[in-house]
mmCIF file of C-alpha atoms in Angstrom:
data_model
loop_
_atom_site.group_PDB
_atom_site.id
_atom_site.type_symbol
_atom_site.label_atom_id
_atom_site.label_comp_id
_atom_site.label_asym_id
_atom_site.label_seq_id
_atom_site.Cartn_x
_atom_site.Cartn_y
_atom_site.Cartn_z
ATOM 1 C CA MET A 1 163.235 171.933 143.191
ATOM 2 C CA PHE A 2 161.694 169.532 145.699
ATOM 3 C CA ALA A 3 158.494 167.512 145.467
ATOM 4 C CA LEU A 4 156.547 166.345 148.518
ATOM 5 C CA VAL A 5 154.261 163.448 147.650
ATOM 6 C CA ASP A 6 151.676 162.652 150.328
ATOM 7 C CA CYS A 7 149.165 159.790 150.232
ATOM 8 C CA ASN A 8 145.634 161.077 150.868
ATOM 9 C CA ASN A 9 144.049 159.568 154.022
ATOM 10 C CA PHE A 10 146.495 156.711 153.615
ATOM 11 C CA TYR A 11 145.087 154.093 156.000
ATOM 12 C CA ALA A 12 141.526 154.683 154.818
ATOM 13 C CA SER A 13 142.695 154.597 151.187
ATOM 14 C CA CYS A 14 144.393 151.228 151.758
ATOM 15 C CA GLU A 15 141.108 149.800 153.037
ATOM 16 C CA ARG A 16 139.241 151.220 150.035
ATOM 17 C CA VAL A 17 141.636 149.683 147.498
ATOM 18 C CA PHE A 18 140.422 146.200 148.412
ATOM 19 C CA ASN A 19 136.845 147.170 149.287
ATOM 20 C CA PRO A 20 135.586 149.698 146.691
ATOM 21 C CA ASP A 21 132.184 149.838 148.402
ATOM 22 C CA LEU A 22 133.855 152.045 151.029
ATOM 23 C CA ARG A 23 134.462 154.910 148.595
ATOM 24 C CA ASN A 24 132.870 158.184 149.729
ATOM 25 C CA LYS A 25 131.872 156.563 153.030
ATOM 26 C CA PRO A 26 133.217 157.594 156.481
ATOM 27 C CA ILE A 27 136.122 155.457 157.738
ATOM 28 C CA VAL A 28 138.187 155.525 160.929
ATOM 29 C CA VAL A 29 141.187 153.362 161.808
ATOM 30 C CA LEU A 30 141.976 152.548 165.422
ATOM 31 C CA SER A 31 145.297 152.291 167.251
ATOM 32 C CA ASN A 32 146.823 149.189 168.827
ATOM 33 C CA ASN A 33 144.268 147.175 170.786
ATOM 34 C CA ASP A 34 141.468 149.184 169.144
ATOM 35 C CA GLY A 35 142.091 152.031 171.590
ATOM 36 C CA CYS A 36 141.599 155.356 169.817
ATOM 37 C CA VAL A 37 141.219 156.889 166.373
ATOM 38 C CA ILE A 38 144.536 157.392 164.547
ATOM 39 C CA ALA A 39 143.247 157.942 160.993
ATOM 40 C CA ARG A 40 140.085 159.363 159.459
ATOM 41 C CA SER A 41 138.691 159.710 155.971
ATOM 42 C CA ASN A 42 137.482 163.152 154.878
ATOM 43 C CA GLU A 43 133.915 161.975 155.408
ATOM 44 C CA ALA A 44 134.679 161.031 159.039
ATOM 45 C CA LYS A 45 136.380 164.386 159.620
ATOM 46 C CA ALA A 46 133.286 166.156 158.295
ATOM 47 C CA LEU A 47 131.207 164.306 160.895
ATOM 48 C CA GLY A 48 133.357 165.791 163.667
ATOM 49 C CA ILE A 49 135.341 162.688 164.669
ATOM 50 C CA PRO A 50 138.494 164.080 166.348
ATOM 51 C CA MET A 51 141.940 162.542 166.066
ATOM 52 C CA GLY A 52 142.688 160.464 169.168
ATOM 53 C CA ALA A 53 139.016 159.904 169.980
ATOM 54 C CA PRO A 54 138.659 156.923 172.406
ATOM 55 C CA ALA A 55 136.786 154.231 170.491
ATOM 56 C CA PHE A 56 134.621 153.153 173.429
ATOM 57 C CA LYS A 57 133.404 156.713 173.999
ATOM 58 C CA PHE A 58 132.512 157.252 170.340
ATOM 59 C CA GLN A 59 130.897 153.898 169.636
ATOM 60 C CA GLN A 60 127.404 155.417 169.615
ATOM 61 C CA VAL A 61 128.572 158.084 167.162
ATOM 62 C CA PHE A 62 130.085 155.412 164.917
ATOM 63 C CA ASP A 63 126.801 153.515 164.940
ATOM 64 C CA LYS A 64 124.648 156.621 164.442
ATOM 65 C CA TYR A 65 126.461 157.767 161.303
ATOM 66 C CA ASN A 66 127.302 154.277 160.012
ATOM 67 C CA ILE A 67 131.028 154.947 160.239
ATOM 68 C CA HIS A 68 133.153 152.009 159.096
ATOM 69 C CA VAL A 69 135.665 151.184 161.841
ATOM 70 C CA PHE A 70 138.852 149.185 161.252
ATOM 71 C CA SER A 71 141.646 147.899 163.466
ATOM 72 C CA SER A 72 145.153 148.889 162.380
ATOM 73 C CA ASN A 73 146.347 146.547 159.637
ATOM 74 C CA PHE A 74 150.021 147.495 159.664
ATOM 75 C CA ALA A 75 151.059 144.537 157.506
ATOM 76 C CA LEU A 76 148.809 145.831 154.722
ATOM 77 C CA TYR A 77 149.671 149.514 155.223
ATOM 78 C CA GLY A 78 153.418 148.843 155.304
ATOM 79 C CA ASP A 79 153.332 146.790 152.115
ATOM 80 C CA MET A 80 151.198 149.353 150.271
ATOM 81 C CA SER A 81 153.606 152.085 151.411
ATOM 82 C CA SER A 82 156.559 150.141 149.975
ATOM 83 C CA ARG A 83 154.741 149.832 146.649
ATOM 84 C CA VAL A 84 154.026 153.568 146.498
ATOM 85 C CA MET A 85 157.635 154.474 147.364
ATOM 86 C CA SER A 86 159.066 152.070 144.775
ATOM 87 C CA ILE A 87 156.987 153.791 142.072
ATOM 88 C CA LEU A 88 158.085 157.267 143.187
ATOM 89 C CA ALA A 89 161.729 156.153 143.075
ATOM 90 C CA ASN A 90 161.359 155.862 139.285
ATOM 91 C CA TYR A 91 160.931 159.641 139.028
ATOM 92 C CA THR A 92 164.231 160.728 140.591
ATOM 93 C CA PRO A 93 167.378 159.041 141.925
ATOM 94 C CA ILE A 94 167.187 161.101 145.146
ATOM 95 C CA ILE A 95 164.238 160.231 147.375
ATOM 96 C CA GLU A 96 163.723 160.625 151.115
ATOM 97 C CA ILE A 97 160.980 158.480 152.644
ATOM 98 C CA TYR A 98 159.763 160.900 155.286
ATOM 99 C CA SER A 99 157.010 158.732 156.784
ATOM 100 C CA VAL A 100 154.843 155.755 155.881
ATOM 101 C CA ASP A 101 152.741 157.958 153.578
ATOM 102 C CA GLU A 102 155.088 160.813 152.599
ATOM 103 C CA ALA A 103 158.247 161.185 150.546
ATOM 104 C CA PHE A 104 160.449 164.062 149.398
ATOM 105 C CA LEU A 105 161.855 163.884 145.871
ATOM 106 C CA LYS A 106 164.741 166.100 144.787
ATOM 107 C CA LEU A 107 164.160 167.246 141.218
ATOM 108 C CA SER A 108 167.659 168.318 140.180
ATOM 109 C CA GLY A 109 168.132 168.900 136.456
ATOM 110 C CA PHE A 110 164.427 169.314 135.756
ATOM 111 C CA GLU A 111 164.683 172.971 134.720
ATOM 112 C CA TYR A 112 163.145 172.366 131.302
ATOM 113 C CA PHE A 113 160.369 170.065 132.517
ATOM 114 C CA ASP A 114 156.782 171.140 132.999
ATOM 115 C CA LEU A 115 156.743 170.293 136.708
ATOM 116 C CA ASN A 116 152.968 170.468 137.001
ATOM 117 C CA ASP A 117 152.650 167.806 134.281
ATOM 118 C CA TYR A 118 155.401 165.796 135.970
ATOM 119 C CA GLY A 119 153.494 165.875 139.268
ATOM 120 C CA GLN A 120 150.295 164.853 137.474
ATOM 121 C CA LYS A 121 152.140 161.917 135.944
ATOM 122 C CA MET A 122 153.304 160.809 139.413
ATOM 123 C CA ARG A 123 149.723 160.948 140.702
ATOM 124 C CA PHE A 124 148.385 158.981 137.755
ATOM 125 C CA ASP A 125 151.124 156.346 137.942
ATOM 126 C CA VAL A 126 150.736 155.750 141.700
ATOM 127 C CA ASN A 127 146.956 155.636 141.523
ATOM 128 C CA LYS A 128 146.912 153.314 138.511
ATOM 129 C CA SER A 129 149.470 150.913 140.025
ATOM 130 C CA THR A 130 148.274 150.854 143.645
ATOM 131 C CA GLY A 131 144.866 152.534 143.835
ATOM 132 C CA ILE A 132 146.231 155.033 146.388
ATOM 133 C CA PRO A 133 145.428 158.724 145.663
ATOM 134 C CA VAL A 134 148.275 161.155 146.328
ATOM 135 C CA SER A 135 148.810 164.909 146.388
ATOM 136 C CA VAL A 136 151.979 166.504 145.009
ATOM 137 C CA GLY A 137 153.535 169.805 146.080
ATOM 138 C CA ILE A 138 156.588 171.153 144.240
ATOM 139 C CA ALA A 139 158.705 174.138 145.323
ATOM 140 C CA PRO A 140 162.320 175.380 145.654
ATOM 141 C CA THR A 141 162.672 174.176 149.284
ATOM 142 C CA LYS A 142 161.378 171.302 151.406
ATOM 143 C CA ALA A 143 159.330 173.598 153.662
ATOM 144 C CA LEU A 144 157.718 175.287 150.661
ATOM 145 C CA ALA A 145 157.082 171.867 149.068
ATOM 146 C CA LYS A 146 155.201 170.931 152.248
ATOM 147 C CA LEU A 147 153.170 174.121 151.886
ATOM 148 C CA ALA A 148 152.523 173.466 148.188
ATOM 149 C CA ASN A 149 151.324 169.974 149.054
ATOM 150 C CA ARG A 150 148.889 171.361 151.630
ATOM 151 C CA ILE A 151 147.447 173.687 148.963
ATOM 152 C CA ALA A 152 147.250 170.834 146.444
ATOM 153 C CA LYS A 153 145.312 168.735 148.943
ATOM 154 C CA LYS A 154 143.061 171.574 150.145
ATOM 155 C CA TYR A 155 142.025 172.569 146.621
ATOM 156 C CA SER A 156 142.346 169.166 145.005
ATOM 157 C CA ASN A 157 139.341 169.557 142.707
ATOM 158 C CA GLN A 158 140.546 172.859 141.256
ATOM 159 C CA LEU A 159 144.232 171.909 141.066
ATOM 160 C CA ASN A 160 143.850 168.196 140.293
ATOM 161 C CA GLY A 161 145.982 167.333 143.328
ATOM 162 C CA THR A 162 149.180 169.084 142.208
ATOM 163 C CA TYR A 163 150.533 172.561 142.956
ATOM 164 C CA VAL A 164 153.850 174.157 142.019
ATOM 165 C CA ILE A 165 155.308 177.195 143.759
ATOM 166 C CA ASP A 166 157.652 178.464 141.051
ATOM 167 C CA THR A 167 157.286 182.245 141.254
ATOM 168 C CA GLU A 168 157.754 184.864 143.935
ATOM 169 C CA GLU A 169 154.100 185.840 143.578
ATOM 170 C CA LYS A 170 152.959 182.278 144.325
ATOM 171 C CA ARG A 171 155.336 182.033 147.303
ATOM 172 C CA LEU A 172 154.046 185.199 148.945
ATOM 173 C CA LYS A 173 150.416 184.283 148.280
ATOM 174 C CA ALA A 174 150.952 180.850 149.833
ATOM 175 C CA LEU A 175 152.667 182.304 152.914
ATOM 176 C CA LYS A 176 149.811 184.739 153.499
ATOM 177 C CA TRP A 177 147.309 181.863 153.190
ATOM 178 C CA LEU A 178 149.025 179.480 155.640
ATOM 179 C CA LYS A 179 148.178 179.866 159.345
ATOM 180 C CA ILE A 180 151.184 179.872 161.655
ATOM 181 C CA GLY A 181 149.936 176.809 163.542
ATOM 182 C CA ASP A 182 149.950 174.825 160.283
ATOM 183 C CA VAL A 183 153.555 175.623 159.359
ATOM 184 C CA TRP A 184 155.727 172.504 159.126
ATOM 185 C CA GLY A 185 157.975 172.404 162.202
ATOM 186 C CA ILE A 186 156.048 174.951 164.287
ATOM 187 C CA GLY A 187 154.723 173.085 167.312
ATOM 188 C CA ARG A 188 151.893 174.046 169.618
ATOM 189 C CA GLN A 189 154.068 175.932 172.110
ATOM 190 C CA HIS A 190 155.933 177.891 169.446
ATOM 191 C CA SER A 191 152.609 178.664 167.784
ATOM 192 C CA LYS A 192 151.263 180.168 171.029
ATOM 193 C CA ARG A 193 154.394 182.231 171.497
ATOM 194 C CA LEU A 194 154.297 183.553 167.943
ATOM 195 C CA LYS A 195 150.574 184.387 168.090
ATOM 196 C CA ALA A 196 151.270 186.379 171.253
ATOM 197 C CA GLN A 197 153.686 188.426 169.130
ATOM 198 C CA GLY A 198 151.006 189.043 166.506
ATOM 199 C CA VAL A 199 152.222 186.345 164.119
ATOM 200 C CA LEU A 200 149.125 184.776 162.555
ATOM 201 C CA THR A 201 150.456 183.534 159.208
ATOM 202 C CA ALA A 202 153.655 182.147 157.719
ATOM 203 C CA TYR A 203 154.086 185.513 155.979
ATOM 204 C CA ASP A 204 154.068 187.299 159.347
ATOM 205 C CA PHE A 205 156.689 184.838 160.583
ATOM 206 C CA VAL A 206 159.212 185.540 157.803
ATOM 207 C CA GLN A 207 158.971 189.283 158.497
ATOM 208 C CA PHE A 208 160.684 188.856 161.886
ATOM 209 C CA PRO A 209 164.442 189.525 162.106
ATOM 210 C CA ASP A 210 166.751 186.499 161.998
ATOM 211 C CA ALA A 211 168.189 187.380 165.416
ATOM 212 C CA TRP A 212 164.757 187.267 167.092
ATOM 213 C CA VAL A 213 163.867 183.961 165.451
ATOM 214 C CA ARG A 214 167.170 182.368 166.450
ATOM 215 C CA LYS A 215 166.848 183.617 170.036
ATOM 216 C CA HIS A 216 163.309 182.317 170.551
ATOM 217 C CA LEU A 217 163.130 179.323 168.172
ATOM 218 C CA ALA A 218 166.822 178.343 168.053
ATOM 219 C CA VAL A 219 168.669 177.409 164.874
ATOM 220 C CA VAL A 220 165.883 175.042 163.788
ATOM 221 C CA GLY A 221 163.450 177.951 163.638
ATOM 222 C CA LEU A 222 165.948 180.069 161.724
ATOM 223 C CA ARG A 223 166.414 177.321 159.129
ATOM 224 C CA LEU A 224 162.661 177.058 158.740
ATOM 225 C CA LYS A 225 162.409 180.819 158.179
ATOM 226 C CA MET A 226 165.100 180.621 155.490
ATOM 227 C CA GLU A 227 163.263 177.733 153.816
ATOM 228 C CA LEU A 228 160.032 179.734 153.723
ATOM 229 C CA GLU A 229 161.988 182.622 152.209
ATOM 230 C CA GLY A 230 162.985 180.300 149.365
ATOM 231 C CA LYS A 231 166.543 179.510 150.523
ATOM 232 C CA SER A 232 167.130 175.752 150.548
ATOM 233 C CA VAL A 233 169.020 174.752 153.712
ATOM 234 C CA LEU A 234 167.426 171.389 154.617
ATOM 235 C CA GLU A 235 169.231 168.543 152.889
ATOM 236 C CA MET A 236 167.750 165.256 151.716
ATOM 237 C CA ASP A 237 168.204 162.242 153.975
ATOM 238 C CA ASP A 238 168.403 159.081 151.904
ATOM 239 C CA VAL A 239 168.171 156.837 154.975
ATOM 240 C CA LYS A 240 166.906 158.142 158.290
ATOM 241 C CA GLU A 241 168.112 156.071 161.206
ATOM 242 C CA LYS A 242 165.914 156.269 164.254
ATOM 243 C CA LYS A 243 167.216 158.261 167.214
ATOM 244 C CA SER A 244 165.252 156.097 169.627
ATOM 245 C CA ILE A 245 163.274 152.876 169.360
ATOM 246 C CA ALA A 246 160.190 152.136 171.422
ATOM 247 C CA THR A 247 158.096 149.062 172.085
ATOM 248 C CA THR A 248 154.980 149.823 174.115
ATOM 249 C CA ARG A 249 151.781 147.875 174.561
ATOM 250 C CA THR A 250 148.468 148.070 176.347
ATOM 251 C CA PHE A 251 147.880 144.821 178.234
ATOM 252 C CA GLU A 252 144.943 142.639 177.299
ATOM 253 C CA GLN A 253 144.049 142.683 181.012
ATOM 254 C CA ASN A 254 145.211 144.498 184.125
ATOM 255 C CA HIS A 255 148.274 143.070 185.888
ATOM 256 C CA THR A 256 148.819 143.543 189.597
ATOM 257 C CA ASP A 257 151.744 141.211 190.239
ATOM 258 C CA PHE A 258 155.368 141.996 189.430
ATOM 259 C CA ALA A 259 156.095 138.714 187.621
ATOM 260 C CA ASN A 260 153.551 139.325 184.856
ATOM 261 C CA VAL A 261 154.659 142.921 184.287
ATOM 262 C CA GLN A 262 158.317 141.828 184.316
ATOM 263 C CA GLU A 263 157.652 139.222 181.620
ATOM 264 C CA ARG A 264 155.948 141.813 179.414
ATOM 265 C CA VAL A 265 158.738 144.375 179.919
ATOM 266 C CA SER A 266 161.352 141.703 179.156
ATOM 267 C CA THR A 267 159.575 140.873 175.906
ATOM 268 C CA PHE A 268 159.375 144.557 174.942
ATOM 269 C CA ALA A 269 163.086 144.983 175.712
ATOM 270 C CA SER A 270 163.934 141.977 173.548
ATOM 271 C CA THR A 271 161.923 143.447 170.662
ATOM 272 C CA CYS A 272 163.802 146.746 170.985
ATOM 273 C CA ALA A 273 167.105 144.868 170.898
ATOM 274 C CA GLU A 274 166.098 143.065 167.702
ATOM 275 C CA LYS A 275 165.204 146.400 166.073
ATOM 276 C CA LEU A 276 168.553 147.842 167.150
ATOM 277 C CA ARG A 277 170.448 144.958 165.540
ATOM 278 C CA ARG A 278 168.384 145.295 162.362
ATOM 279 C CA GLN A 279 169.368 148.990 162.158
ATOM 280 C CA GLY A 280 173.000 148.310 163.045
ATOM 281 C CA SER A 281 172.845 150.447 166.199
ATOM 282 C CA CYS A 282 173.525 150.148 169.913
ATOM 283 C CA CYS A 283 171.886 152.007 172.787
ATOM 284 C CA ASN A 284 173.460 153.757 175.760
ATOM 285 C CA ALA A 285 170.310 154.313 177.810
ATOM 286 C CA ILE A 286 166.973 152.571 178.362
ATOM 287 C CA MET A 287 163.707 154.106 179.533
ATOM 288 C CA VAL A 288 161.085 151.908 181.185
ATOM 289 C CA PHE A 289 157.586 153.111 182.047
ATOM 290 C CA VAL A 290 154.404 151.676 183.523
ATOM 291 C CA HIS A 291 150.983 153.162 184.111
ATOM 292 C CA THR A 292 147.501 152.211 185.162
ATOM 293 C CA ASN A 293 144.257 152.634 183.225
ATOM 294 C CA GLY A 294 143.476 156.356 183.234
ATOM 295 C CA TYR A 295 139.877 155.702 182.246
ATOM 296 C CA ARG A 296 139.177 153.713 185.412
ATOM 297 C CA ASN A 297 138.314 156.410 187.926
ATOM 298 C CA ASP A 298 137.267 153.701 190.369
ATOM 299 C CA GLN A 299 140.877 152.474 190.675
ATOM 300 C CA PRO A 300 143.969 154.125 192.188
ATOM 301 C CA GLN A 301 146.155 155.720 189.528
ATOM 302 C CA TYR A 302 149.922 155.564 189.150
ATOM 303 C CA SER A 303 152.412 156.192 186.361
ATOM 304 C CA LYS A 304 156.178 156.325 186.461
ATOM 305 C CA ASN A 305 159.188 156.130 184.164
ATOM 306 C CA ILE A 306 162.908 155.808 184.713
ATOM 307 C CA VAL A 307 166.017 156.022 182.527
ATOM 308 C CA VAL A 308 168.790 153.503 183.148
ATOM 309 C CA GLN A 309 172.242 154.107 181.650
ATOM 310 C CA THR A 310 174.024 151.062 180.264
ATOM 311 C CA ASP A 311 177.645 150.353 181.127
ATOM 312 C CA TYR A 312 178.559 150.240 177.439
ATOM 313 C CA PRO A 313 176.769 150.552 174.073
ATOM 314 C CA THR A 314 174.814 147.354 173.473
ATOM 315 C CA ASN A 315 172.183 145.711 171.304
ATOM 316 C CA SER A 316 172.241 142.393 173.121
ATOM 317 C CA SER A 317 168.794 141.185 174.153
ATOM 318 C CA ILE A 318 170.301 139.765 177.330
ATOM 319 C CA ASP A 319 171.867 143.096 178.330
ATOM 320 C CA ILE A 320 168.874 145.236 177.431
ATOM 321 C CA ILE A 321 166.459 142.959 179.289
ATOM 322 C CA LYS A 322 168.751 143.087 182.328
ATOM 323 C CA TYR A 323 168.776 146.902 182.408
ATOM 324 C CA ALA A 324 165.033 147.109 181.695
ATOM 325 C CA VAL A 325 164.254 144.850 184.652
ATOM 326 C CA ILE A 326 166.520 146.957 186.882
ATOM 327 C CA GLY A 327 164.470 149.988 185.882
ATOM 328 C CA LEU A 328 161.160 148.180 186.402
ATOM 329 C CA LYS A 329 162.142 147.110 189.923
ATOM 330 C CA ALA A 330 162.881 150.745 190.774
ATOM 331 C CA ILE A 331 159.468 152.072 189.706
ATOM 332 C CA PHE A 332 157.074 149.160 190.318
ATOM 333 C CA LYS A 333 154.681 149.598 193.236
ATOM 334 C CA GLU A 334 152.388 147.001 194.723
ATOM 335 C CA GLY A 335 148.671 147.680 194.982
ATOM 336 C CA TYR A 336 148.087 149.019 191.482
ATOM 337 C CA ALA A 337 146.451 147.453 188.433
ATOM 338 C CA TYR A 338 148.836 148.119 185.539
ATOM 339 C CA LYS A 339 147.368 148.466 182.053
ATOM 340 C CA LYS A 340 150.352 149.550 179.948
ATOM 341 C CA ALA A 341 154.132 149.369 179.948
ATOM 342 C CA GLY A 342 156.900 150.125 177.525
ATOM 343 C CA VAL A 343 160.623 150.145 176.836
ATOM 344 C CA ILE A 344 162.437 152.864 174.866
ATOM 345 C CA VAL A 345 166.103 152.476 173.898
ATOM 346 C CA MET A 346 167.858 155.826 173.537
ATOM 347 C CA GLU A 347 171.192 157.556 172.897
ATOM 348 C CA LEU A 348 171.813 155.360 169.871
ATOM 349 C CA THR A 349 175.226 155.000 168.261
ATOM 350 C CA PRO A 350 176.331 153.014 165.190
ATOM 351 C CA GLU A 351 177.411 149.486 166.122
ATOM 352 C CA ASN A 352 180.755 149.868 164.359
ATOM 353 C CA GLU A 353 181.544 153.105 166.225
ATOM 354 C CA LYS A 354 180.684 152.197 169.800
ATOM 355 C CA GLN A 355 182.995 153.376 172.586
ATOM 356 C CA LEU A 356 183.720 150.591 175.065
ATOM 357 C CA ASN A 357 184.418 150.966 178.793
ATOM 358 C CA LEU A 358 187.921 150.045 179.948
ATOM 359 C CA PHE A 359 186.678 148.418 183.152
ATOM 360 C CA THR A 360 183.302 147.019 182.067
ATOM 361 C CA LEU A 361 183.490 144.953 178.909
ATOM 362 C CA GLU A 362 180.637 143.458 176.927
ATOM 363 C CA HIS A 363 180.305 139.679 176.913
ATOM 364 C CA PRO A 364 182.373 138.365 173.975
ATOM 365 C CA LYS A 365 179.807 135.674 173.036
ATOM 366 C CA HIS A 366 176.725 137.901 173.010
ATOM 367 C CA LYS A 367 177.205 139.156 169.433
ATOM 368 C CA LEU A 368 177.498 135.643 168.010
ATOM 369 C CA LEU A 369 174.569 134.419 170.100
ATOM 370 C CA MET A 370 172.304 137.281 169.007
ATOM 371 C CA ALA A 371 173.210 136.707 165.350
ATOM 372 C CA THR A 372 172.299 133.032 165.727
ATOM 373 C CA ILE A 373 168.963 133.830 167.410
ATOM 374 C CA ASP A 374 168.070 136.354 164.694
ATOM 375 C CA ARG A 375 168.968 133.885 161.949
ATOM 376 C CA LEU A 376 166.849 131.130 163.511
ATOM 377 C CA ASN A 377 163.864 133.420 164.078
ATOM 378 C CA ASN A 378 164.057 134.659 160.491
ATOM 379 C CA SER A 379 164.152 131.131 159.099
ATOM 380 C CA ILE A 380 161.725 129.171 161.320
ATOM 381 C CA GLY A 381 159.395 131.901 162.547
ATOM 382 C CA GLN A 382 159.455 135.084 164.585
ATOM 383 C CA ASN A 383 159.997 134.662 168.345
ATOM 384 C CA LYS A 384 160.543 130.908 168.122
ATOM 385 C CA VAL A 385 163.798 131.368 170.042
ATOM 386 C CA ARG A 386 163.502 133.580 173.119
ATOM 387 C CA ILE A 387 165.362 134.585 176.243
ATOM 388 C CA ALA A 388 164.560 132.403 179.281
ATOM 389 C CA CYS A 389 162.793 135.196 181.202
ATOM 390 C CA GLN A 390 160.186 135.431 178.447
ATOM 391 C CA ASP A 391 157.117 133.208 178.628
ATOM 392 C CA LEU A 392 157.723 130.586 175.936
ATOM 393 C CA LYS A 393 154.028 129.694 175.747
ATOM 394 C CA ARG A 394 152.825 133.251 175.467
ATOM 395 C CA THR A 395 152.402 135.001 172.140
ATOM 396 C CA TRP A 396 151.524 138.663 172.115
ATOM 397 C CA LYS A 397 148.220 139.224 170.382
ATOM 398 C CA MET A 398 146.712 142.658 170.144
ATOM 399 C CA LYS A 399 143.013 143.260 170.368
ATOM 400 C CA GLN A 400 142.078 143.628 166.695
ATOM 401 C CA GLU A 401 138.407 142.836 166.458
ATOM 402 C CA ARG A 402 137.845 144.794 163.221
ATOM 403 C CA ILE A 403 140.968 144.061 161.218
ATOM 404 C CA SER A 404 140.741 143.583 157.476
ATOM 405 C CA ALA A 405 142.571 140.851 155.583
ATOM 406 C CA ARG A 406 146.296 141.102 154.833
ATOM 407 C CA TYR A 407 145.567 140.983 151.127
ATOM 408 C CA THR A 408 149.113 141.584 149.882
ATOM 409 C CA THR A 409 151.288 139.731 152.406
ATOM 410 C CA ARG A 410 149.405 136.515 153.223
ATOM 411 C CA LEU A 411 148.681 133.971 150.525
ATOM 412 C CA ASP A 412 145.736 132.562 152.480
ATOM 413 C CA GLU A 413 144.134 136.033 152.676
ATOM 414 C CA VAL A 414 144.390 137.182 149.068
ATOM 415 C CA ILE A 415 141.242 138.214 147.229
ATOM 416 C CA VAL A 416 139.582 135.307 145.427
ATOM 417 C CA VAL A 417 137.938 136.202 142.123
ATOM 418 C CA LYS A 418 135.142 133.871 141.107
ATOM 419 C CA VAL A 419 134.513 133.641 137.369
#
């Protein structure tokens, strides 16, 4: 059996842990630079606030309904996530952290346990230790555990936040209840295609022949169908290495000159390189993109991206910056006010398995130099040592006008109790 444990309205719940006055009140959390809504409490959803809503367009709505608006506090959210996952790890030796607020637990050898009680114990333990409410779905496969979790969350009051699919009757009832667009792994395009074939629920989907599913949804769709039929084919991933790493930012102001955009892209490329080294990976391709402010109809619009192949797998900041700048030069156009840029490193391979080029060799001193830079930055402060093309006086600061305190990671921001 598999359990899927999902934190309820995670970002909003993190804010409520340290500010109990926010309970039962509408909350939204904004993206980087306070751009758009990326998380909503149930109360905010009930007021019709859509995901991705631009904050500046909805400011009057926020004010009208007294919606509490917060900037993303990723230091707090990341630390609270680690605390939740460390508690869940006590319940099974096999855990897959699926996202910042979700984890799969493999419950092997639990045949004689009351799994509903076990799920309730998880919920109680996490909530007591962190203040974060969670929902628990338990089923024979990962896809069915996802479905069970959705039911547990939808009918939380009746089910006390936990639901177990442990009979054929429950499985069929759940499949008939779940709309095809809500099935885990069925995207918007596949959903449209399936609805055109008369598939409205997950139950309708599993009635289709395997050959049709494989032809139209490939092997991934076939595996999903088997999972919904109760056949476990998706394995647990103890550690999920990223297949690509991105660093993208909205500028604090528009940039029209190449030098300023180049400095930003160089900094983003350096950040990607640091993340690659931390993961023990190298990249074989780099995507660079730039675009103007799409909300400024009074300005000319332009967006462009390009992929640059590296000569060999690398995680050197010097190399990755070099290739990123080559890409930027190819797509940059004068006469536009750029608002956002980004660097994405792709085609990742493990550092200890990289295939070198016979004619183009990596610089022998880069690995030692990067290790020294990382060690210095870890000991004396992030970004204290930089590559020369980066502005040494410039520190990236996002627009975060409504950020809460970093209660759990900064000693000078902890809650003070006066007695």
